CSV table of C-alpha atoms and ligand atoms in Angstrom, one decimal:
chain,number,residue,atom,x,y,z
A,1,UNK,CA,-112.0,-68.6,-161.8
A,2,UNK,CA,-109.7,-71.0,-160.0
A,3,UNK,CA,-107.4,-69.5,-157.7
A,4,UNK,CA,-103.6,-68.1,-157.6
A,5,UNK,CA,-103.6,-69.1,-153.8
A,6,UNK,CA,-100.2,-71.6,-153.1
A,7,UNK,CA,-99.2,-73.8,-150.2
A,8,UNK,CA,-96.2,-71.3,-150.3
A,9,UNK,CA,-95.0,-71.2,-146.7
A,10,UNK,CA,-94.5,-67.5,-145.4
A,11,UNK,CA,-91.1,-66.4,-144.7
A,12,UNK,CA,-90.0,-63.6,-142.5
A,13,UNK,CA,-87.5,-60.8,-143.1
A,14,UNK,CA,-86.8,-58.6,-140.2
A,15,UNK,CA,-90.8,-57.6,-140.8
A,16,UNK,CA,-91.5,-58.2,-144.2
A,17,UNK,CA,-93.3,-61.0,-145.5
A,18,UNK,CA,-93.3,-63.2,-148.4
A,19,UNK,CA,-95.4,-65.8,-149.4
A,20,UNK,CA,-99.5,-66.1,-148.9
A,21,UNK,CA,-100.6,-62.6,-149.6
A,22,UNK,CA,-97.8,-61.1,-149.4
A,23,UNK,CA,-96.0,-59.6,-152.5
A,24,UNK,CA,-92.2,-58.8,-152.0
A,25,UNK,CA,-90.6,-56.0,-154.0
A,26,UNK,CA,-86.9,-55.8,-154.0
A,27,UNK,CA,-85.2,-53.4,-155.8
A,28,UNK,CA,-82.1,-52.0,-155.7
A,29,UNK,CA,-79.1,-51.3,-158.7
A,30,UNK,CA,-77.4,-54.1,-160.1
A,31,UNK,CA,-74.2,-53.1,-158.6
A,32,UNK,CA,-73.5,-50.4,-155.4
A,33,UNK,CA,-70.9,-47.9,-157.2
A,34,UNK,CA,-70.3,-44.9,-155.0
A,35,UNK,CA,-72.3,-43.5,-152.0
A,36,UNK,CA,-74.3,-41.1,-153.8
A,37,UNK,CA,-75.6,-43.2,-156.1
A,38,UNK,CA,-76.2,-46.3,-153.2
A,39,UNK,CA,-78.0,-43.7,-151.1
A,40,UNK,CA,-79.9,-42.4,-153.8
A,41,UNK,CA,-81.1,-45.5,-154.9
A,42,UNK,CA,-82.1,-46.6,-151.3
A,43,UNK,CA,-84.2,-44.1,-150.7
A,44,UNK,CA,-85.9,-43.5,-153.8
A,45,UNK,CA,-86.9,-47.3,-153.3
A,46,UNK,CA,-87.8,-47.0,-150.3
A,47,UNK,CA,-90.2,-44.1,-150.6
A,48,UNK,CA,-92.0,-46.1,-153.6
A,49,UNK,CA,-92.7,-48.8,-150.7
A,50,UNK,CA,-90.1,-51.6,-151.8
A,51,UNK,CA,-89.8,-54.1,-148.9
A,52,UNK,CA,-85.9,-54.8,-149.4
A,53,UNK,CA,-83.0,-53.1,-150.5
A,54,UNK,CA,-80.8,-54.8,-153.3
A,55,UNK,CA,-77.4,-54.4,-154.4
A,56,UNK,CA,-74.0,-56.1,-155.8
A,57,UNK,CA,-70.7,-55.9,-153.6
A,58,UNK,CA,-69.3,-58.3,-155.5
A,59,UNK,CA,-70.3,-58.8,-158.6
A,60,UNK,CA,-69.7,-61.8,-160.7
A,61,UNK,CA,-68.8,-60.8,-164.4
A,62,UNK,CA,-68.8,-62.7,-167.3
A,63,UNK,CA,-65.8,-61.0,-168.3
A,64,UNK,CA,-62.7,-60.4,-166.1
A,65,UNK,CA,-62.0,-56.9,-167.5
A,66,UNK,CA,-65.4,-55.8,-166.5
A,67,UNK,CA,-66.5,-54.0,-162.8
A,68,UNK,CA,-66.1,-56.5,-160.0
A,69,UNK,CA,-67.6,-54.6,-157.4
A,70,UNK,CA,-66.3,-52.6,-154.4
A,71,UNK,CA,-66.4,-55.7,-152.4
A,72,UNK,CA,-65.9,-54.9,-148.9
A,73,UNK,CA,-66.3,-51.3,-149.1
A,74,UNK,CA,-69.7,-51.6,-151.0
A,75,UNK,CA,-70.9,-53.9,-148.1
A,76,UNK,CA,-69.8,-50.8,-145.7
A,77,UNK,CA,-71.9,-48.4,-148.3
A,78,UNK,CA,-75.4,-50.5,-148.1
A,79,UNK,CA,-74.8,-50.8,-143.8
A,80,UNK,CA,-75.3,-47.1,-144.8
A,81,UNK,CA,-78.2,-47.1,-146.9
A,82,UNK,CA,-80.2,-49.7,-144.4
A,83,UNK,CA,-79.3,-47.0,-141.6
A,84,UNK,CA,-80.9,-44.3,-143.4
A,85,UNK,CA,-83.7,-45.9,-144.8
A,86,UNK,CA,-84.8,-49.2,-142.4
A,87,UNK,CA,-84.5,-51.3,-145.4
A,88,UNK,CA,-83.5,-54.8,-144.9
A,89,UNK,CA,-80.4,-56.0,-147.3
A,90,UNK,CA,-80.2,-58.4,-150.2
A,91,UNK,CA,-76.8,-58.9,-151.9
A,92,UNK,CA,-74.8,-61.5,-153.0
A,93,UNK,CA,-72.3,-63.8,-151.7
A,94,UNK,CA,-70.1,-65.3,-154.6
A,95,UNK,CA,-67.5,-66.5,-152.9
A,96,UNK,CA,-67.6,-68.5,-150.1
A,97,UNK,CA,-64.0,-66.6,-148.5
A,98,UNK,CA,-66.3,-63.2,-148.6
A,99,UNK,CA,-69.2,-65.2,-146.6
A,100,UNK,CA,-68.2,-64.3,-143.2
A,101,UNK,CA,-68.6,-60.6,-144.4
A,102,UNK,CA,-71.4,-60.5,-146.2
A,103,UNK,CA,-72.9,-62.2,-143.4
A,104,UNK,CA,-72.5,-58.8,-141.2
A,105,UNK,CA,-75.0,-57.2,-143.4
A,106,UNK,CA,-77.0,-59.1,-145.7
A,107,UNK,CA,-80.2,-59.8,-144.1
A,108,UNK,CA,-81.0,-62.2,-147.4
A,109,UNK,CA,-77.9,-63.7,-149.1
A,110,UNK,CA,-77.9,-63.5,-152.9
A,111,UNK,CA,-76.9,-66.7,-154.5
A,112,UNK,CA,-75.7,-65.8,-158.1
A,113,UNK,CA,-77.4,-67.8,-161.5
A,114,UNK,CA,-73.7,-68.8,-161.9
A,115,UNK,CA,-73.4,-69.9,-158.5
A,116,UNK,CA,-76.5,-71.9,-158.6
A,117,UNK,CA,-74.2,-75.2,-158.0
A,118,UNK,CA,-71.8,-74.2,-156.4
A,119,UNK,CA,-72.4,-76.6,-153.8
A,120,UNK,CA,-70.0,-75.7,-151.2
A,121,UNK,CA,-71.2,-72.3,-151.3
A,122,UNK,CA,-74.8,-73.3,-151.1
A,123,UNK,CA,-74.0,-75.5,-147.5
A,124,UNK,CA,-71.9,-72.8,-146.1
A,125,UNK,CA,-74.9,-70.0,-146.7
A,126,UNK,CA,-77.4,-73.0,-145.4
A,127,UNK,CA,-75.6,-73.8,-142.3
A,128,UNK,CA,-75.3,-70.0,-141.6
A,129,UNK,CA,-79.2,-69.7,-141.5
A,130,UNK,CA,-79.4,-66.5,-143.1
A,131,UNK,CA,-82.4,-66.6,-145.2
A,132,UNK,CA,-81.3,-66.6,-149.3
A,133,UNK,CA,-82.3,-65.9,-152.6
A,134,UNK,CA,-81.6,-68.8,-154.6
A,135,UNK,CA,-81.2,-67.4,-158.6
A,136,UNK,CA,-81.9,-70.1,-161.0
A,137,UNK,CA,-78.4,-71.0,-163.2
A,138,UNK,CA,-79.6,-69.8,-166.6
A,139,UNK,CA,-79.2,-72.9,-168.1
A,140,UNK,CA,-80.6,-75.0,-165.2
A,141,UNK,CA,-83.7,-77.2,-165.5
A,142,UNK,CA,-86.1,-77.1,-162.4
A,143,UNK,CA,-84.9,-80.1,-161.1
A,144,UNK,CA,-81.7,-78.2,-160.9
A,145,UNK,CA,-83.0,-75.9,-159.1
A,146,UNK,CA,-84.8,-77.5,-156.3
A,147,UNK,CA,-82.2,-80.1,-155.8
A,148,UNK,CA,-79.3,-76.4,-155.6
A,149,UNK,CA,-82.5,-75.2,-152.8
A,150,UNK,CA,-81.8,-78.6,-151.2
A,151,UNK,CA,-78.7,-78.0,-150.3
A,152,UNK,CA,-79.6,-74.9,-148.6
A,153,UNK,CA,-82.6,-76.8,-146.6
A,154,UNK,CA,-80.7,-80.2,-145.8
A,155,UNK,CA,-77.9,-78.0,-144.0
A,156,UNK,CA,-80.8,-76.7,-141.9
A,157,UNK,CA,-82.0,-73.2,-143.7
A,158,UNK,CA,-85.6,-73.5,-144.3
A,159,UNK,CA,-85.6,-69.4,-145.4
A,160,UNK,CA,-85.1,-70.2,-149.1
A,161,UNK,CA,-86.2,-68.1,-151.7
A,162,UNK,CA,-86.2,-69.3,-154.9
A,163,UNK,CA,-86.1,-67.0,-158.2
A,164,UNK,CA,-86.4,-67.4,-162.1
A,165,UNK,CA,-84.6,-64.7,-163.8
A,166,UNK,CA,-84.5,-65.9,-167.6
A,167,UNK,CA,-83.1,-68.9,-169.3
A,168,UNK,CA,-80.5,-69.6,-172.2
A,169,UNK,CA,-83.1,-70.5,-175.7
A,170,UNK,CA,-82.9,-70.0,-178.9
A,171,UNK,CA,-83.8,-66.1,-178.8
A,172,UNK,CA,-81.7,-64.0,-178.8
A,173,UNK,CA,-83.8,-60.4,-179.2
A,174,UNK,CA,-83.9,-59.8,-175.5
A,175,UNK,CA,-81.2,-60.8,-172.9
A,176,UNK,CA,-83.0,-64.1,-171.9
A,177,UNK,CA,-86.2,-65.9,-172.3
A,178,UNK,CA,-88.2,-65.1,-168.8
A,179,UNK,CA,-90.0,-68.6,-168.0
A,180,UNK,CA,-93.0,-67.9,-166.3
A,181,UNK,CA,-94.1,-71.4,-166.5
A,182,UNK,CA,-91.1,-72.5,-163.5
A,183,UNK,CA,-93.9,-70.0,-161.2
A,184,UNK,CA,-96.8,-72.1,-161.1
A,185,UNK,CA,-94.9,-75.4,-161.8
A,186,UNK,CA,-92.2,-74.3,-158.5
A,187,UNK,CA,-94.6,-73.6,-156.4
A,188,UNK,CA,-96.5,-77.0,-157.2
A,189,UNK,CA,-93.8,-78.9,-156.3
A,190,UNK,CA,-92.0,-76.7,-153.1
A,191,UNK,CA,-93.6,-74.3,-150.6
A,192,UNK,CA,-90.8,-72.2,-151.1
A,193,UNK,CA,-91.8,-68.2,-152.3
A,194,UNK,CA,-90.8,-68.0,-156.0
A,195,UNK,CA,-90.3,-64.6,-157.2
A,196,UNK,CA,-88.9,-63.2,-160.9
A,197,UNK,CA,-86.3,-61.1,-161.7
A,198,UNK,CA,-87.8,-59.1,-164.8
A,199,UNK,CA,-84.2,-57.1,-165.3
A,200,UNK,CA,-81.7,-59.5,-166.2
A,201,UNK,CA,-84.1,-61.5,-168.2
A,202,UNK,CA,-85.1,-58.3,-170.1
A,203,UNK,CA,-81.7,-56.9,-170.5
A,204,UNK,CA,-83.6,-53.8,-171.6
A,205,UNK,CA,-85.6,-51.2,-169.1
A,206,UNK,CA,-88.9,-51.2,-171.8
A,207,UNK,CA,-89.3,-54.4,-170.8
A,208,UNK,CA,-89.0,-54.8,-167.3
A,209,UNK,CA,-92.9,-53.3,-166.7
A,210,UNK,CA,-94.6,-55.7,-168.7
A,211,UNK,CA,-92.6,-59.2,-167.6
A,212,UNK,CA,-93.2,-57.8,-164.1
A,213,UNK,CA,-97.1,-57.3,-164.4
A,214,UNK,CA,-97.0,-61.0,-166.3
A,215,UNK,CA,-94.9,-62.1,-163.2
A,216,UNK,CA,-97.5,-61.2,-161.3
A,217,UNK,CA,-100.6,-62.2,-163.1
A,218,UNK,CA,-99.1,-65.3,-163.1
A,219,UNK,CA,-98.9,-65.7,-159.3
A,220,UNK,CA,-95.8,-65.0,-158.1
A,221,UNK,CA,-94.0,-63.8,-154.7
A,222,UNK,CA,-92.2,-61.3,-155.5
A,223,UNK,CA,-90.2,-59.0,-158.0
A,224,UNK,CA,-86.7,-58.4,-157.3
A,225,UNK,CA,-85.6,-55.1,-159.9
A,226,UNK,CA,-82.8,-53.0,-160.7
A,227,UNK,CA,-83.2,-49.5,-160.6
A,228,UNK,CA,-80.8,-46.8,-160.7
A,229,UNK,CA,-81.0,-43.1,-159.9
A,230,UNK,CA,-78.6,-42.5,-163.5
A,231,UNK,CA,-79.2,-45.8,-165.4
A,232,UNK,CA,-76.6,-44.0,-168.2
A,233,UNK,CA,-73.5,-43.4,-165.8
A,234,UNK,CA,-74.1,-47.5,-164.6
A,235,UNK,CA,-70.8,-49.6,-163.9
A,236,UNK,CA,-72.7,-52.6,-165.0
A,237,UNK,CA,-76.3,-53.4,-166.2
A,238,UNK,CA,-77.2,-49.8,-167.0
A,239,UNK,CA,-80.2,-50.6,-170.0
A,240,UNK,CA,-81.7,-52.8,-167.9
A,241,UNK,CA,-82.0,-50.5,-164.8
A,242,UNK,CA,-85.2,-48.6,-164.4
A,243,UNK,CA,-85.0,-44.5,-163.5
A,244,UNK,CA,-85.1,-44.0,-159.5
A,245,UNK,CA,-87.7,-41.2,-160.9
A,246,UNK,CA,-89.9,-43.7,-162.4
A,247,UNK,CA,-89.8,-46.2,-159.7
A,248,UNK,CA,-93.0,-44.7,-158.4
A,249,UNK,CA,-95.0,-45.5,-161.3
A,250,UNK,CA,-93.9,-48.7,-162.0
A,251,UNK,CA,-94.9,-49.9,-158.3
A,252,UNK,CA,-98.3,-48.6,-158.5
A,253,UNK,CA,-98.7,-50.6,-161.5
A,254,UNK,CA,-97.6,-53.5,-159.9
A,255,UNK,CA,-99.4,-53.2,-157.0
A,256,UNK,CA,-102.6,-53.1,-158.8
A,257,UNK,CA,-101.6,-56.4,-161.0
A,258,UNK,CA,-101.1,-58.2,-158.0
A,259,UNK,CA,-103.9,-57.2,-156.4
A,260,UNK,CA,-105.5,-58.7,-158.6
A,261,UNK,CA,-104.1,-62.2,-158.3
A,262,UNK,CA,-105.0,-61.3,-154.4
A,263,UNK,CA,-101.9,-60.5,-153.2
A,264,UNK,CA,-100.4,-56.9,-151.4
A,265,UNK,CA,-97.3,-55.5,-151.8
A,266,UNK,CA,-95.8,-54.6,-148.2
A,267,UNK,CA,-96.7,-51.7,-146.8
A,268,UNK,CA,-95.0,-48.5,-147.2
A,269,UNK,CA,-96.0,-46.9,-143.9
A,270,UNK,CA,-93.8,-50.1,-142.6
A,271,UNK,CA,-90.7,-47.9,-144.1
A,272,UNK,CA,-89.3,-45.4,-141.1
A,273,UNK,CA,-88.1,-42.7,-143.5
A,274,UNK,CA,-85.2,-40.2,-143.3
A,275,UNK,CA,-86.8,-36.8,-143.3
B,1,PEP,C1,-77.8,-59.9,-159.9
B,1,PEP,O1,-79.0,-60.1,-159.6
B,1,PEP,O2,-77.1,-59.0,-159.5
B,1,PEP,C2,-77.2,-60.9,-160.9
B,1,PEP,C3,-75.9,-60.9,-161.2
B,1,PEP,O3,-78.1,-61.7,-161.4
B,1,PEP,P1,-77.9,-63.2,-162.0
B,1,PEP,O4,-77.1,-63.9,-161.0
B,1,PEP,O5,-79.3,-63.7,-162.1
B,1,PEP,O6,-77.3,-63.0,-163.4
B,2,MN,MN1,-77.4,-56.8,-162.9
């Protein structure tokens, strides 16, 4: 059989590795909304053996009616959750005015699919070093994408992460079409890490198991995933969130799907628990 093995180039984050054998899971609810539930969340993740800790300050809405985020009091809320549970950060940065702030806890800044080219954006975030997750603009072509991840690298940041998380097709039974094809193709043509986002391509939770396990089978990085400890009370994103109580399952499951394509997910002993 020929192999899933990449020239991806490894990338560090405070401990956790990416790339080469090394599976990241990220996971994390679409959107911090209150303590309890950012706390929650953290730790249920982090007792499943995620490697990073995900959530929305500021969240970019399609509508402006809809939840924005608690901006800089949800960045204060996951300093919280990376105290209690040794998780390193993800979130987003979606204006380049909040940088400086998000900055003070993001150990991985979020770039947004709508924020894809926002060019000054991506040289700021580059020339700040921080390593980032670059989402690929739903309607972006590869091209797109690696020339928006070349912005990031030619202002000196070579800790790019790149991520496919559904496209704009004809479909429309699901939220977007998850291309699994950019995975192979990206990591032919960059040694960045490319990992999925199985949530907002889904749009629905019975769906985010099986694109992750494709995800993968089909060599990827990583997984970044929502999960929520009360998908039903969500501010934003809620079908599409997996339970915190099923979080357990759904790891195991991954883990042994990419084990088989030879890769680990971190480990969980890495995790220095609350008691
Ligand atoms: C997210 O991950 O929180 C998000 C808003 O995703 P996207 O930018 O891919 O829509
Ligand atoms: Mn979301």
């Amino acid at each position: 059989m020929p192999s899933l093995t990449t020239r991806t180039r490894p990338i560090e984050i405070a401990g956790r590795l990416i790339g080469g054998e090394d599976f990241m899971l990220i996971a994390g609810p679409c959107a911090v909304e209150t303590r309890e539930q950012t706390l929650a969340a953290a730790d249920a993740v982090a007792r499943a053996g995620a490697s990073l800790f995900r959530g929305g300050a500021y969240k970019p809405r399609t509508s402006p009616h809809a939840f924005q985020g608690l901006g800089q009091e949800g960045l204060g809320l996951l300093a919280e959750a990376k105290a209690q549970t040794g998780l390193p950060i993800v979130t987003e940065c979606a204006d380049v005015r909040d940088l400086d702030s998000v900055l003070e806890v993001a150990d991985v800044v979020q770039i947004g699919a709508r924020n894809m080219q926002n060019y000054a954006l991506l040289s700021e975030i580059g020339a700040s070093g921080r390593p980032a997750l670059l989402k690929r603009g739903f309607s972006s072509t590869l091209d797109d994408l690696l020339s928006a991840a070349d912005y990031l690298l030619a202002a000196g940041n070579e800790q790019v992460i790149l991520c496919e998380r559904g496209i704009r097709t004809f479909e429309t039974a699901y939220r977007f079409t998850l291309d699994l094809t950019a995975i192979p193709v990206l990591q032919e043509r960059t040694h960045l890490p490319v990992i999925v986002d199985p949530s907002h391509a889904a749009g629905r939770r019975e769906l985010v198991l099986p694109l992750s396990l494709a995800a993968a089978a089909a060599g990827a990085d990583g997984i970044i995933v929502e999960v929520h400890p009360e998908p039903a009370q969500a501010l934003c994103d809620g079908p599409q969130q997996l339970r915190a109580d099923e979080f357990d399952a759904y790891v195991e499951r991954l883990a042994q799907v990419a084990a088989l394509g030879g890769k680990r997910l971190a480990a969980p002993e890495l995790v220095p628990l609350a008691a």
